[in-house]
Coordinates of C-alpha atoms in Angstrom, one line a residue:
Chain A
G1 CA 69.9 3.4 7.8
N2 CA 67.7 1.7 10.3
S3 CA 66.3 -1.8 9.8
V4 CA 64.4 -4.5 11.6
T5 CA 64.5 -8.2 10.8
Q6 CA 62.0 -10.6 12.3
M7 CA 61.3 -14.2 11.6
E8 CA 59.0 -14.9 8.7
G9 CA 55.7 -16.6 9.3
P10 CA 53.3 -18.0 9.5
V11 CA 54.1 -19.5 12.9
T12 CA 51.6 -22.2 13.9
L13 CA 51.4 -23.4 17.5
S14 CA 49.1 -25.3 19.6
E15 CA 47.3 -23.6 22.5
E16 CA 49.4 -23.4 25.7
A17 CA 52.6 -23.8 23.7
F18 CA 55.7 -21.5 24.4
L19 CA 56.1 -18.7 21.9
T20 CA 59.3 -17.0 20.7
I21 CA 59.3 -14.5 17.8
N22 CA 62.8 -13.4 17.0
C23 CA 63.6 -9.8 16.2
T24 CA 67.0 -8.1 15.5
Y25 CA 67.7 -4.6 14.5
T26 CA 70.3 -2.3 13.0
A27 CA 70.3 1.4 14.1
T28 CA 72.5 4.3 14.7
G29 CA 72.4 5.6 18.2
Y30 CA 70.2 4.1 20.9
P31 CA 66.8 3.4 19.6
S32 CA 63.6 2.6 21.5
L33 CA 62.1 -0.8 20.6
F34 CA 58.5 -1.8 20.3
W35 CA 56.2 -4.7 19.6
Y36 CA 52.9 -3.9 17.9
V37 CA 50.1 -6.4 17.3
Q38 CA 47.5 -6.4 14.5
Y39 CA 44.4 -8.5 15.0
P40 CA 42.5 -9.5 11.9
G41 CA 40.8 -6.6 10.3
E42 CA 42.0 -4.1 12.9
G43 CA 44.7 -1.5 13.3
L44 CA 48.0 -1.6 15.1
Q45 CA 48.1 -1.8 18.9
L46 CA 51.1 -1.2 21.0
L47 CA 51.9 -4.5 22.8
L48 CA 55.0 -3.5 24.7
K49 CA 58.1 -1.4 24.6
A50 CA 61.6 -0.9 25.9
T51 CA 63.6 2.3 25.8
K52 CA 67.1 1.3 26.9
A53 CA 69.5 -1.6 27.1
D54 CA 68.4 -4.4 29.5
D55 CA 64.9 -3.0 29.9
K56 CA 62.2 -5.6 29.8
G57 CA 58.8 -4.7 28.3
S58 CA 55.8 -6.8 29.3
N59 CA 52.0 -6.8 28.7
K60 CA 49.3 -9.5 28.6
G61 CA 51.8 -12.3 29.4
F62 CA 54.2 -11.2 26.6
E63 CA 57.7 -10.2 27.4
A64 CA 60.7 -8.8 25.4
T65 CA 64.1 -7.7 26.7
Y66 CA 66.2 -5.1 25.0
R67 CA 69.6 -6.7 24.3
K68 CA 72.1 -4.2 23.0
E69 CA 75.0 -6.7 22.8
T70 CA 73.0 -8.9 20.4
T71 CA 70.9 -6.0 19.0
S72 CA 67.8 -8.1 19.6
F73 CA 64.3 -7.7 21.1
H74 CA 62.7 -11.2 21.0
L75 CA 59.1 -11.6 21.9
E76 CA 58.1 -14.4 24.3
K77 CA 55.0 -15.8 25.9
G78 CA 54.9 -18.8 28.2
S79 CA 51.5 -20.2 27.2
V80 CA 49.7 -18.9 24.1
Q81 CA 45.9 -18.8 23.6
V82 CA 43.8 -18.9 20.4
S83 CA 43.0 -15.2 21.0
D84 CA 46.7 -14.4 20.5
S85 CA 46.4 -15.2 16.8
A86 CA 47.4 -12.0 15.0
V87 CA 50.3 -10.4 13.1
Y88 CA 53.1 -9.2 15.3
F89 CA 55.4 -6.4 14.3
C90 CA 58.8 -5.5 15.8
A91 CA 59.7 -1.8 15.3
L92 CA 62.3 0.7 16.3
S93 CA 62.3 4.5 16.7
D94 CA 65.5 6.6 16.8
S95 CA 66.3 8.0 20.2
G96 CA 66.8 11.5 18.7
G97 CA 63.1 12.3 19.1
G98 CA 62.8 13.4 15.6
A99 CA 59.9 12.9 13.3
D100 CA 61.3 9.9 11.5
G101 CA 58.6 7.6 12.8
L102 CA 58.8 3.9 13.3
T103 CA 60.8 1.4 11.2
F104 CA 59.0 -1.9 11.1
G105 CA 59.9 -5.5 10.5
K106 CA 57.9 -7.4 7.9
G107 CA 55.6 -8.9 10.5
T108 CA 55.1 -12.4 11.8
H109 CA 51.7 -14.0 11.4
L110 CA 51.0 -16.2 14.4
I111 CA 48.3 -18.9 14.3
I112 CA 47.3 -20.6 17.5
Q113 CA 45.3 -23.8 17.1
P114 CA 43.0 -25.2 19.8
Chain B
D1 CA 37.6 8.6 23.8
T2 CA 41.2 9.7 23.2
A3 CA 42.3 8.3 20.0
V4 CA 43.5 8.6 16.4
S5 CA 40.5 8.4 14.1
Q6 CA 40.6 8.2 10.4
T7 CA 37.8 8.2 7.8
P8 CA 36.6 6.5 5.7
K9 CA 37.3 3.0 6.9
Y10 CA 36.8 1.6 3.4
L11 CA 37.2 3.5 0.1
V12 CA 36.6 1.9 -3.4
T13 CA 37.3 4.1 -6.4
Q14 CA 38.2 4.0 -10.0
M15 CA 41.6 4.6 -11.6
G16 CA 42.3 8.2 -12.3
N17 CA 40.1 9.6 -9.5
D18 CA 41.3 11.9 -6.8
K19 CA 40.5 11.0 -3.2
S20 CA 41.3 12.1 0.3
I21 CA 41.6 10.3 3.6
K22 CA 41.1 12.3 6.8
C23 CA 42.9 11.8 10.1
E24 CA 42.3 13.5 13.5
Q25 CA 44.0 12.9 16.9
N26 CA 42.9 14.3 20.2
L27 CA 45.9 13.1 22.2
G28 CA 47.7 16.4 22.2
H29 CA 50.5 15.0 20.1
D30 CA 52.5 17.3 17.9
T31 CA 53.7 14.9 15.2
M32 CA 51.5 12.9 12.8
Y33 CA 52.3 10.2 10.2
W34 CA 50.9 8.3 7.3
Y35 CA 51.9 4.7 6.8
K36 CA 51.1 2.3 3.9
Q37 CA 50.5 -1.4 4.5
D38 CA 50.7 -3.5 1.4
S39 CA 49.1 -6.8 0.6
K40 CA 52.0 -8.7 2.3
K41 CA 51.4 -6.7 5.5
F42 CA 54.6 -4.7 5.1
L43 CA 54.4 -1.3 6.8
K44 CA 56.2 1.7 5.3
I45 CA 56.2 5.3 6.4
M46 CA 55.1 7.7 3.8
F47 CA 55.1 11.1 5.6
S48 CA 55.7 12.6 9.0
Y49 CA 54.7 16.1 9.8
N50 CA 54.8 18.5 12.8
N51 CA 54.5 22.2 12.9
K52 CA 58.1 22.6 11.9
E53 CA 58.8 20.2 9.1
L54 CA 57.4 17.8 6.6
I55 CA 59.5 14.7 6.0
I56 CA 58.6 12.8 2.9
N57 CA 59.8 9.3 2.1
E58 CA 61.6 9.7 -1.2
T59 CA 59.9 6.6 -2.6
V60 CA 56.4 8.1 -2.3
P61 CA 55.0 9.4 -5.7
N62 CA 54.2 13.1 -5.8
R63 CA 50.6 12.1 -6.5
F64 CA 50.4 11.7 -2.7
S65 CA 50.3 14.9 -0.6
P66 CA 49.6 15.5 3.1
K67 CA 47.6 18.5 4.2
S68 CA 47.6 19.7 7.8
P69 CA 45.0 22.4 8.6
D70 CA 46.1 22.3 12.3
K71 CA 48.2 20.2 14.7
A72 CA 45.4 17.7 15.3
H73 CA 44.7 16.9 11.7
L74 CA 46.7 15.4 8.9
N75 CA 44.8 14.5 5.7
L76 CA 46.1 12.5 2.8
H77 CA 45.3 13.5 -0.7
I78 CA 45.9 11.2 -3.6
N79 CA 45.7 12.3 -7.2
S80 CA 45.2 10.2 -10.3
L81 CA 44.8 7.0 -8.4
E82 CA 46.5 3.9 -9.8
L83 CA 45.8 0.2 -9.2
G84 CA 49.1 -0.1 -7.2
D85 CA 47.8 2.4 -4.7
S86 CA 45.4 -0.3 -3.3
A87 CA 46.5 -0.9 0.2
V88 CA 45.6 -0.1 3.8
Y89 CA 46.7 3.4 5.0
F90 CA 47.3 4.1 8.6
C91 CA 47.5 7.4 10.3
A92 CA 49.5 7.7 13.5
S93 CA 50.7 10.3 16.0
S94 CA 53.3 10.8 18.7
L95 CA 54.8 13.5 20.9
Q96 CA 58.2 14.7 19.6
G97 CA 60.9 14.2 22.2
A98 CA 58.8 11.5 23.9
V99 CA 58.8 8.9 21.2
S100 CA 59.7 6.3 23.7
Y101 CA 56.1 6.4 24.9
G102 CA 55.1 5.0 21.6
Y103 CA 53.0 5.9 18.6
T104 CA 49.2 5.7 18.5
F105 CA 47.7 4.3 15.3
G106 CA 44.3 4.8 13.7
S107 CA 42.3 1.8 12.7
G108 CA 43.2 2.1 9.0
T109 CA 41.6 3.0 5.7
R110 CA 41.4 0.1 3.2
L111 CA 41.7 1.7 -0.3
T112 CA 40.7 -0.4 -3.3
V113 CA 41.4 1.1 -6.8
V114 CA 39.4 -0.7 -9.6

C-alpha cells in the first residue's frame, strides 16, 4: 500500500533560518505529491504540488522537487518567518484518478522563533 | 466564495448520542471525502464517495455512515458516540481524473464526546 514518511517534529528554528522538512514516499505507479499546511485552529491548505518526476512545486517561498529516484519530496524555504509556524503535511495521491483520496504523512510541527 | 464548507465548526455531545456533520462543496467536484484527525494531528481517510462508488476504510466502525443527497453534499452520521470518537473531522473534495490539481478541504469540525 501507499505510505508517506516525514520527519517528526517539532522543528524549532529562528526567523530567517533555512528550512528543510524531509518527506519520502512508497507508492505503486506514479503518484502526485503534495504539501499541505495547517495553521493553528484552521483547516488544511494546499501549499504546493508536483505531478511527475523532476517537477518542482513552489508557493510563498516554499519549494519541493519530485525526486523519483530517491522517492522524495522534501520541502525547503530559504528564509522562514514567524508566520510560517504551522503543521506541514506531505501527502500523495495515486495517479489512477480513483477515489482513494490522499495518503498523509504524520505531519511536522514547525515553530519559528523571532 | 467557492469552497468546501462544513457545519458545525464545534460539536460537544454526550456518549451514546447520535450526531451528524454536514459538508457542502460548490466547486463542481464529483468526489468527496471524510478524514479524521486525531489528537496527534494524524490524518486518516474514512470515506470517499462519488456518484459511482463508496469506498470505506476498513478500520472505520460501522457506527459511522456517509450520506450523500446529491453530488455537492456528503454528510457524516455517527451513531452511539464514544469517547474515542473525539477528533477533528475534515471534509474534502476533488475532481476524479484530475486529482493532480489537488484536494480542497473544509475548515474542520471539532467533535468532543463527554
